[in-house]
């Protein structure tokens, strides 16, 4: 007769001891043996296509560094182009969560699409790591235990820019942006930073996302009587905006949330020289981590790393920290989330961690475009946490 000896502790751990017969795999062992499905829901077309590509390259790069496995589990990547279209966001997120049954959803870039993803993952409980979109509410009043952000809130970098201007004595500034969540929330951050430094936001100019008919707005700037113009644009739209601003010969200095000149300098050329922005990454940050990261990214993507690549890499780093703590067992949710919440990550941008509302805490740097690079000038705010207003976890 075959005897099966199962200690209670081993059974609880899912590692039953068997003698005399082939071991029957436990639920945990079965789950371990299955590849970990990571869904990448990102823009691979449209004005934010390069942002989505760089996030993807960096996630893949991290996985390759880990030998293709996380916490001992093979990884399968499933990609979906969300085209930065909020109207398709819910359906696309449901495809990943329900049809593809991903274990983790890494996405996305556009704040409006993020709101749609959030609805789906908050309901399904799927682990979601946001590698870019700054929509404030997903780590404020809508925060969820299974949603983490490795990037920023729209408030964070724009607050840093406003504060830097206010502190240097700028009294009146304007804000120009696309009329959607990222533009509006960045504008609010800029205003609050400016006011904290003693300045004032006197005018906001907007156009629809992703339109690029900037001329009617540019024509108004000179008459506003402001000393600085802050802005949020990114990707292809930012390239065009900066070029048109320079070509219009406007005397008021342009600045912004760092996305204005991030990953765009090759396209903007001389038009970007001298522009100041605030962001959680920049050129010339010297650390062994950043040097190694930049070299590896260049080898993989054949272009320079930028903040989007950093955020993608760190999404994978946070995920790995969680998975290591539970040995790849995603069913152990409480321990998985706790490990992500308490992870101390050595990011190419510097040291980072998670706030209580699951948004990244990080240094915000003032940068200036010099010789075709976003050179870090100073740290505006060290280890800035989003206020996380309304989050109850
Ligand atoms: C956003 O929609 O949240 C966003 C898009 C591009 C760059 C930064 C933020």
Tab-separated table of C-alpha atoms and ligand atoms in Angstrom:
chain	number	residue	atom	x	y	z
A	1	UNK	CA	0.000	0.000	0.000
A	2	UNK	CA	1.251	3.453	-0.795
A	3	UNK	CA	1.607	5.690	2.189
A	4	UNK	CA	1.194	9.430	1.915
A	5	UNK	CA	2.568	11.492	4.760
A	6	UNK	CA	1.449	15.080	4.828
A	7	UNK	CA	2.485	17.287	7.689
A	8	UNK	CA	0.018	20.018	8.538
A	9	UNK	CA	2.674	22.732	8.138
A	10	UNK	CA	3.767	21.386	4.762
A	11	UNK	CA	0.173	21.217	3.603
A	12	UNK	CA	-0.382	24.794	4.665
A	13	UNK	CA	2.714	25.871	2.811
A	14	UNK	CA	1.569	23.870	-0.220
A	15	UNK	CA	4.650	21.680	-0.033
A	16	UNK	CA	3.181	18.340	1.001
A	17	UNK	CA	5.694	15.592	1.667
A	18	UNK	CA	4.864	12.463	-0.277
A	19	UNK	CA	6.463	9.064	-0.026
A	20	UNK	CA	6.150	5.979	-2.190
A	21	UNK	CA	4.175	7.692	-4.977
A	22	UNK	CA	4.713	10.439	-7.505
A	23	UNK	CA	4.202	13.757	-5.730
A	24	UNK	CA	0.837	15.349	-6.372
A	25	UNK	CA	1.517	18.987	-7.106
A	26	UNK	CA	-0.127	21.472	-4.756
A	27	UNK	CA	-2.151	24.465	-5.965
A	28	UNK	CA	0.822	26.663	-5.199
A	29	UNK	CA	3.202	24.444	-7.188
A	30	UNK	CA	0.809	24.416	-10.154
A	31	UNK	CA	0.559	28.187	-10.046
A	32	UNK	CA	4.352	28.417	-9.826
A	33	UNK	CA	4.798	26.209	-12.855
A	34	UNK	CA	2.534	28.366	-15.001
A	35	UNK	CA	4.153	31.321	-16.704
A	36	UNK	CA	3.415	34.676	-15.147
A	37	UNK	CA	1.326	36.641	-17.635
A	38	UNK	CA	2.223	40.320	-17.808
A	39	UNK	CA	-0.090	42.480	-19.902
A	40	UNK	CA	1.446	45.605	-21.375
A	41	UNK	CA	-1.388	47.952	-22.281
A	42	UNK	CA	0.383	50.929	-23.800
A	43	UNK	CA	0.257	53.261	-26.803
A	44	UNK	CA	2.233	51.872	-29.737
A	45	UNK	CA	0.696	54.318	-32.220
A	46	UNK	CA	-0.242	58.012	-32.141
A	47	UNK	CA	1.454	60.955	-30.458
A	48	UNK	CA	2.588	58.873	-27.416
A	49	UNK	CA	3.873	55.850	-29.395
A	50	UNK	CA	7.529	56.359	-28.477
A	51	UNK	CA	6.601	56.595	-24.784
A	52	UNK	CA	4.903	53.205	-24.930
A	53	UNK	CA	7.811	51.682	-26.844
A	54	UNK	CA	10.390	52.908	-24.338
A	55	UNK	CA	8.408	51.549	-21.399
A	56	UNK	CA	8.190	48.196	-23.198
A	57	UNK	CA	11.906	48.079	-24.056
A	58	UNK	CA	12.765	48.770	-20.424
A	59	UNK	CA	10.414	46.106	-19.016
A	60	UNK	CA	11.889	43.585	-21.465
A	61	UNK	CA	15.386	44.704	-20.547
A	62	UNK	CA	14.744	44.086	-16.852
A	63	UNK	CA	13.319	40.644	-17.573
A	64	UNK	CA	16.365	39.766	-19.670
A	65	UNK	CA	18.586	40.852	-16.747
A	66	UNK	CA	16.671	38.373	-14.595
A	67	UNK	CA	17.181	35.563	-17.110
A	68	UNK	CA	13.602	35.771	-18.381
A	69	UNK	CA	12.106	34.785	-15.000
A	70	UNK	CA	10.667	36.645	-12.009
A	71	UNK	CA	10.856	34.909	-8.643
A	72	UNK	CA	11.540	31.663	-10.449
A	73	UNK	CA	8.538	31.935	-12.788
A	74	UNK	CA	8.747	32.074	-16.552
A	75	UNK	CA	7.202	35.258	-17.895
A	76	UNK	CA	4.846	35.652	-20.832
A	77	UNK	CA	4.269	39.152	-22.156
A	78	UNK	CA	1.051	40.110	-23.911
A	79	UNK	CA	0.983	43.516	-25.632
A	80	UNK	CA	-1.964	45.672	-26.584
A	81	UNK	CA	-1.877	49.033	-28.382
A	82	UNK	CA	-4.301	51.316	-26.522
A	83	UNK	CA	-3.686	54.138	-29.050
A	84	UNK	CA	-4.129	56.654	-26.174
A	85	UNK	CA	-7.887	56.450	-26.827
A	86	UNK	CA	-9.912	56.736	-23.595
A	87	UNK	CA	-13.096	55.697	-25.401
A	88	UNK	CA	-11.610	52.213	-26.016
A	89	UNK	CA	-9.888	51.971	-22.645
A	90	UNK	CA	-12.432	49.898	-20.748
A	91	UNK	CA	-12.894	47.361	-23.532
A	92	UNK	CA	-9.129	47.007	-23.986
A	93	UNK	CA	-8.525	46.570	-20.259
A	94	UNK	CA	-11.287	43.942	-20.092
A	95	UNK	CA	-9.659	42.063	-22.954
A	96	UNK	CA	-6.419	41.849	-20.988
A	97	UNK	CA	-8.019	40.995	-17.660
A	98	UNK	CA	-10.816	38.665	-18.796
A	99	UNK	CA	-9.830	37.174	-22.150
A	100	UNK	CA	-6.046	37.077	-21.699
A	101	UNK	CA	-6.308	36.537	-17.923
A	102	UNK	CA	-3.128	38.501	-17.211
A	103	UNK	CA	-1.686	38.231	-13.701
A	104	UNK	CA	-0.398	41.790	-13.812
A	105	UNK	CA	-1.402	44.699	-15.989
A	106	UNK	CA	1.328	47.248	-16.641
A	107	UNK	CA	-0.347	50.281	-18.185
A	108	UNK	CA	-0.623	52.952	-19.344
A	109	UNK	CA	0.608	56.354	-20.573
A	110	UNK	CA	-2.496	58.520	-21.101
A	111	UNK	CA	-4.399	59.685	-18.000
A	112	UNK	CA	-7.835	59.311	-19.633
A	113	UNK	CA	-7.106	55.705	-20.640
A	114	UNK	CA	-5.817	55.087	-17.110
A	115	UNK	CA	-9.173	56.044	-15.640
A	116	UNK	CA	-10.805	53.372	-17.806
A	117	UNK	CA	-8.203	50.767	-16.806
A	118	UNK	CA	-8.699	51.718	-13.183
A	119	UNK	CA	-12.387	50.937	-13.283
A	120	UNK	CA	-11.630	47.440	-14.599
A	121	UNK	CA	-8.736	46.538	-12.279
A	122	UNK	CA	-10.320	48.017	-9.155
A	123	UNK	CA	-13.305	45.750	-9.831
A	124	UNK	CA	-11.391	42.593	-10.821
A	125	UNK	CA	-8.609	42.971	-8.231
A	126	UNK	CA	-5.914	42.428	-10.882
A	127	UNK	CA	-2.543	43.818	-9.859
A	128	UNK	CA	-1.899	46.983	-11.872
A	129	UNK	CA	1.345	48.939	-12.031
A	130	UNK	CA	1.113	52.298	-13.778
A	131	UNK	CA	4.327	53.061	-15.676
A	132	UNK	CA	3.421	56.607	-16.726
A	133	UNK	CA	-0.114	58.063	-16.626
A	134	UNK	CA	-0.210	60.717	-13.932
A	135	UNK	CA	-3.999	60.883	-13.307
A	136	UNK	CA	-4.049	62.131	-9.698
A	137	UNK	CA	-7.214	60.375	-8.593
A	138	UNK	CA	-6.020	56.796	-9.051
A	139	UNK	CA	-3.682	57.310	-6.093
A	140	UNK	CA	-5.926	59.813	-4.331
A	141	UNK	CA	-9.643	59.380	-3.773
A	142	UNK	CA	-9.897	56.299	-6.038
A	143	UNK	CA	-6.800	54.558	-4.654
A	144	UNK	CA	-6.965	50.763	-4.532
A	145	UNK	CA	-4.936	48.120	-2.721
A	146	UNK	CA	-3.974	46.384	-5.995
A	147	UNK	CA	-2.946	49.542	-7.914
A	148	UNK	CA	0.573	51.012	-7.700
A	149	UNK	CA	2.337	53.727	-9.710
A	150	UNK	CA	6.036	53.719	-10.605
A	151	UNK	CA	5.919	57.071	-12.418
A	152	UNK	CA	4.421	60.276	-10.871
A	153	UNK	CA	1.167	62.096	-10.289
A	154	UNK	CA	0.515	64.921	-12.726
A	155	UNK	CA	0.792	67.203	-9.713
A	156	UNK	CA	4.376	66.269	-8.750
A	157	UNK	CA	6.667	67.607	-11.519
A	158	UNK	CA	4.456	70.608	-12.307
A	159	UNK	CA	4.404	71.591	-8.627
A	160	UNK	CA	8.209	71.516	-8.715
A	161	UNK	CA	8.313	73.807	-11.759
A	162	UNK	CA	5.888	76.315	-10.255
A	163	UNK	CA	7.794	76.343	-6.983
A	164	UNK	CA	11.130	76.956	-8.722
A	165	UNK	CA	9.648	79.950	-10.580
A	166	UNK	CA	7.939	81.386	-7.507
A	167	UNK	CA	11.087	81.096	-5.429
A	168	UNK	CA	13.091	83.056	-7.970
A	169	UNK	CA	10.586	85.907	-7.825
A	170	UNK	CA	8.300	85.251	-10.808
A	171	UNK	CA	5.013	86.952	-9.932
A	172	UNK	CA	2.789	86.201	-12.933
A	173	UNK	CA	2.760	83.155	-15.182
A	174	UNK	CA	0.424	81.456	-17.677
A	175	UNK	CA	-0.189	77.750	-18.375
A	176	UNK	CA	-0.714	76.234	-21.824
A	177	UNK	CA	-1.715	72.626	-22.421
A	178	UNK	CA	-4.008	70.000	-23.881
A	179	UNK	CA	-7.495	70.023	-22.391
A	180	UNK	CA	-7.523	66.661	-20.608
A	181	UNK	CA	-6.702	65.296	-17.153
A	182	UNK	CA	-2.908	65.427	-17.441
A	183	UNK	CA	-2.916	69.022	-18.703
A	184	UNK	CA	-5.419	70.263	-16.128
A	185	UNK	CA	-3.891	68.459	-13.148
A	186	UNK	CA	-0.387	69.544	-14.105
A	187	UNK	CA	-1.737	73.099	-14.362
A	188	UNK	CA	-3.119	72.791	-10.835
A	189	UNK	CA	0.250	71.543	-9.562
A	190	UNK	CA	2.038	74.408	-11.332
A	191	UNK	CA	-0.372	76.916	-9.772
A	192	UNK	CA	0.088	75.508	-6.268
A	193	UNK	CA	3.881	75.484	-6.594
A	194	UNK	CA	3.895	79.019	-7.955
A	195	UNK	CA	1.709	80.233	-5.101
A	196	UNK	CA	3.850	78.442	-2.501
A	197	UNK	CA	6.775	80.451	-3.893
A	198	UNK	CA	4.875	83.748	-3.897
A	199	UNK	CA	3.700	83.888	-7.541
A	200	UNK	CA	0.356	83.690	-9.298
A	201	UNK	CA	-1.165	81.843	-12.272
A	202	UNK	CA	-3.086	84.437	-14.275
A	203	UNK	CA	-4.222	82.574	-17.406
A	204	UNK	CA	-4.659	79.034	-18.762
A	205	UNK	CA	-4.810	78.365	-22.508
A	206	UNK	CA	-5.925	74.989	-23.864
A	207	UNK	CA	-6.592	73.001	-27.003
A	208	UNK	CA	-8.100	69.539	-27.457
A	209	UNK	CA	-5.915	66.415	-27.114
A	210	UNK	CA	-4.059	65.484	-29.363
A	211	UNK	CA	-4.566	68.550	-31.592
A	212	UNK	CA	-1.568	70.620	-32.630
A	213	UNK	CA	-3.158	73.790	-33.946
A	214	UNK	CA	-1.071	75.928	-31.562
A	215	UNK	CA	-1.040	79.195	-33.498
A	216	UNK	CA	-4.236	80.779	-32.071
A	217	UNK	CA	-2.903	80.197	-28.550
A	218	UNK	CA	0.620	81.368	-29.270
A	219	UNK	CA	-0.782	84.584	-30.702
A	220	UNK	CA	-2.246	85.480	-27.283
A	221	UNK	CA	0.845	85.004	-25.129
A	222	UNK	CA	2.680	88.259	-25.660
A	223	UNK	CA	-0.426	90.223	-24.603
A	224	UNK	CA	-0.897	88.379	-21.283
A	225	UNK	CA	1.684	90.401	-19.386
A	226	UNK	CA	3.277	87.313	-17.844
A	227	UNK	CA	6.932	86.674	-17.041
A	228	UNK	CA	6.848	82.940	-17.780
A	229	UNK	CA	4.739	80.373	-19.632
A	230	UNK	CA	4.474	76.920	-18.125
A	231	UNK	CA	3.185	73.995	-20.159
A	232	UNK	CA	2.332	70.332	-20.359
A	233	UNK	CA	2.804	68.620	-23.714
A	234	UNK	CA	4.516	65.345	-24.462
A	235	UNK	CA	5.612	63.113	-27.331
A	236	UNK	CA	5.054	64.255	-30.909
A	237	UNK	CA	2.857	67.171	-29.793
A	238	UNK	CA	5.653	68.529	-27.589
A	239	UNK	CA	8.112	68.452	-30.487
A	240	UNK	CA	5.818	70.563	-32.615
A	241	UNK	CA	4.826	72.941	-29.795
A	242	UNK	CA	8.392	73.809	-28.811
A	243	UNK	CA	9.368	74.405	-32.440
A	244	UNK	CA	6.389	76.666	-33.086
A	245	UNK	CA	6.920	78.583	-29.824
A	246	UNK	CA	10.511	79.338	-30.843
A	247	UNK	CA	9.544	80.182	-34.436
A	248	UNK	CA	6.888	82.631	-33.196
A	249	UNK	CA	9.668	84.704	-31.604
A	250	UNK	CA	7.800	85.017	-28.279
A	251	UNK	CA	9.932	86.834	-25.723
A	252	UNK	CA	8.354	85.200	-22.644
A	253	UNK	CA	10.446	82.207	-21.478
A	254	UNK	CA	8.809	78.805	-21.907
A	255	UNK	CA	9.090	76.186	-19.165
A	256	UNK	CA	7.048	73.213	-18.026
A	257	UNK	CA	6.499	69.855	-16.582
A	258	UNK	CA	9.546	67.909	-17.800
A	259	UNK	CA	7.670	65.917	-20.440
A	260	UNK	CA	7.872	69.002	-22.656
A	261	UNK	CA	11.501	68.190	-23.479
A	262	UNK	CA	11.729	64.512	-22.494
A	263	UNK	CA	12.563	62.075	-25.291
A	264	UNK	CA	11.886	64.894	-27.741
A	265	UNK	CA	15.148	66.830	-27.979
A	266	UNK	CA	16.346	65.222	-31.197
A	267	UNK	CA	13.175	66.452	-32.910
A	268	UNK	CA	13.123	69.881	-31.222
A	269	UNK	CA	16.766	70.737	-31.952
A	270	UNK	CA	17.859	74.313	-31.283
A	271	UNK	CA	14.281	75.389	-30.502
A	272	UNK	CA	14.521	73.640	-27.116
A	273	UNK	CA	17.827	75.183	-25.997
A	274	UNK	CA	17.511	76.993	-22.664
A	275	UNK	CA	14.063	75.624	-21.770
A	276	UNK	CA	13.713	74.830	-18.073
A	277	UNK	CA	11.525	71.998	-16.863
A	278	UNK	CA	11.033	70.023	-13.663
A	279	UNK	CA	10.973	66.241	-13.596
A	280	UNK	CA	12.021	63.199	-11.597
A	281	UNK	CA	14.814	62.359	-14.052
A	282	UNK	CA	17.403	64.227	-16.059
A	283	UNK	CA	20.715	64.010	-17.885
A	284	UNK	CA	23.914	63.891	-15.919
A	285	UNK	CA	22.509	62.073	-12.888
A	286	UNK	CA	25.563	60.187	-11.864
A	287	UNK	CA	25.046	56.847	-10.184
A	288	UNK	CA	26.286	53.369	-11.065
A	289	UNK	CA	22.649	52.325	-11.542
A	290	UNK	CA	21.898	55.095	-14.032
A	291	UNK	CA	25.112	54.592	-15.981
A	292	UNK	CA	24.482	50.864	-16.343
A	293	UNK	CA	20.814	51.451	-17.169
A	294	UNK	CA	21.547	53.971	-19.904
A	295	UNK	CA	24.175	51.772	-21.542
A	296	UNK	CA	21.911	48.713	-21.488
A	297	UNK	CA	18.939	50.690	-22.821
A	298	UNK	CA	20.983	52.130	-25.675
A	299	UNK	CA	22.165	48.650	-26.596
A	300	UNK	CA	18.584	47.350	-26.623
A	301	UNK	CA	16.653	50.224	-28.152
A	302	UNK	CA	19.351	51.952	-30.207
A	303	UNK	CA	18.338	55.301	-28.690
A	304	UNK	CA	18.962	57.185	-25.466
A	305	UNK	CA	17.004	56.290	-22.331
A	306	UNK	CA	14.451	58.777	-21.026
A	307	UNK	CA	12.075	59.057	-18.090
A	308	UNK	CA	9.546	56.721	-19.727
A	309	UNK	CA	12.157	53.980	-19.960
A	310	UNK	CA	13.073	54.571	-16.300
A	311	UNK	CA	9.433	54.309	-15.192
A	312	UNK	CA	8.963	51.050	-17.150
A	313	UNK	CA	12.119	49.588	-15.647
A	314	UNK	CA	10.978	50.566	-12.160
A	315	UNK	CA	7.507	49.097	-12.722
A	316	UNK	CA	9.323	45.800	-13.294
A	317	UNK	CA	11.554	46.406	-10.247
A	318	UNK	CA	8.546	46.992	-7.969
A	319	UNK	CA	6.826	43.917	-9.393
A	320	UNK	CA	9.898	41.806	-8.781
A	321	UNK	CA	10.181	43.043	-5.193
A	322	UNK	CA	6.616	41.892	-4.573
A	323	UNK	CA	7.026	38.545	-6.315
A	324	UNK	CA	10.289	37.705	-4.565
A	325	UNK	CA	8.623	38.234	-1.189
A	326	UNK	CA	5.904	35.669	-1.996
A	327	UNK	CA	8.143	33.369	-4.066
A	328	UNK	CA	6.035	34.001	-7.123
A	329	UNK	CA	2.753	33.100	-5.417
A	330	UNK	CA	0.429	35.867	-6.541
A	331	UNK	CA	-2.435	34.387	-4.555
A	332	UNK	CA	-0.661	35.592	-1.413
A	333	UNK	CA	-2.034	39.076	-2.023
A	334	UNK	CA	-1.547	40.648	1.374
A	335	UNK	CA	2.164	39.797	1.463
A	336	UNK	CA	2.593	40.727	-2.208
A	337	UNK	CA	1.128	44.189	-1.729
A	338	UNK	CA	2.958	44.741	1.553
A	339	UNK	CA	6.272	43.971	-0.155
A	340	UNK	CA	5.573	46.449	-2.964
A	341	UNK	CA	4.445	49.070	-0.442
A	342	UNK	CA	7.652	48.765	1.555
A	343	UNK	CA	10.150	48.225	-1.287
A	344	UNK	CA	13.154	50.545	-1.410
A	345	UNK	CA	14.094	50.713	-5.066
A	346	UNK	CA	17.452	51.730	-6.505
A	347	UNK	CA	16.106	53.515	-9.583
A	348	UNK	CA	18.180	55.114	-12.352
A	349	UNK	CA	16.485	58.366	-11.180
A	350	UNK	CA	17.725	57.906	-7.570
A	351	UNK	CA	16.187	56.240	-4.520
A	352	UNK	CA	12.407	55.744	-4.673
A	353	UNK	CA	9.672	54.182	-2.563
A	354	UNK	CA	5.857	53.991	-2.415
A	355	UNK	CA	3.675	56.442	-0.522
A	356	UNK	CA	0.783	55.215	1.614
A	357	UNK	CA	-1.517	55.864	-1.360
A	358	UNK	CA	0.719	53.762	-3.695
A	359	UNK	CA	2.342	56.573	-5.665
A	360	UNK	CA	6.094	56.883	-6.027
A	361	UNK	CA	8.032	59.184	-3.670
A	362	UNK	CA	10.967	60.777	-5.470
A	363	UNK	CA	13.269	63.756	-5.959
A	364	UNK	CA	12.057	66.438	-8.374
A	365	UNK	CA	14.885	68.008	-10.366
A	366	UNK	CA	15.063	71.347	-12.137
A	367	UNK	CA	16.605	70.785	-15.584
A	368	UNK	CA	17.723	73.116	-18.359
A	369	UNK	CA	18.191	72.106	-21.987
A	370	UNK	CA	21.878	72.643	-22.649
A	371	UNK	CA	23.711	71.327	-25.692
A	372	UNK	CA	20.788	69.064	-26.587
A	373	UNK	CA	20.469	67.534	-23.106
A	374	UNK	CA	18.096	67.991	-20.147
A	375	UNK	CA	20.899	68.867	-17.740
A	376	UNK	CA	20.010	68.654	-14.050
A	377	UNK	CA	20.566	72.063	-12.444
A	378	UNK	CA	19.330	71.404	-8.903
A	379	UNK	CA	16.903	69.390	-6.784
A	380	UNK	CA	13.752	71.483	-6.344
A	381	UNK	CA	12.117	69.175	-3.807
A	382	UNK	CA	13.760	66.108	-2.309
A	383	UNK	CA	11.606	62.984	-1.906
A	384	UNK	CA	8.360	64.680	-2.878
A	385	UNK	CA	5.239	62.641	-2.087
A	386	UNK	CA	1.900	63.402	-3.697
A	387	UNK	CA	-0.563	64.509	-0.980
A	388	UNK	CA	-2.713	61.424	-1.753
A	389	UNK	CA	-5.790	63.432	-0.772
A	390	UNK	CA	-8.849	61.293	-0.080
A	391	UNK	CA	-7.081	57.936	-0.241
A	392	UNK	CA	-8.197	55.449	2.386
A	393	UNK	CA	-6.394	52.114	2.217
B	1	LIG	C1	-0.689	61.511	-19.003
B	1	LIG	O1	-1.639	61.513	-19.801
B	1	LIG	O2	-0.831	61.298	-17.794
B	1	LIG	C2	0.691	61.773	-19.535
B	1	LIG	C3	0.993	61.545	-20.857
B	1	LIG	C4	2.281	61.775	-21.318
B	1	LIG	C5	3.261	62.210	-20.453
B	1	LIG	C6	2.958	62.448	-19.130
B	1	LIG	C7	1.660	62.222	-18.663
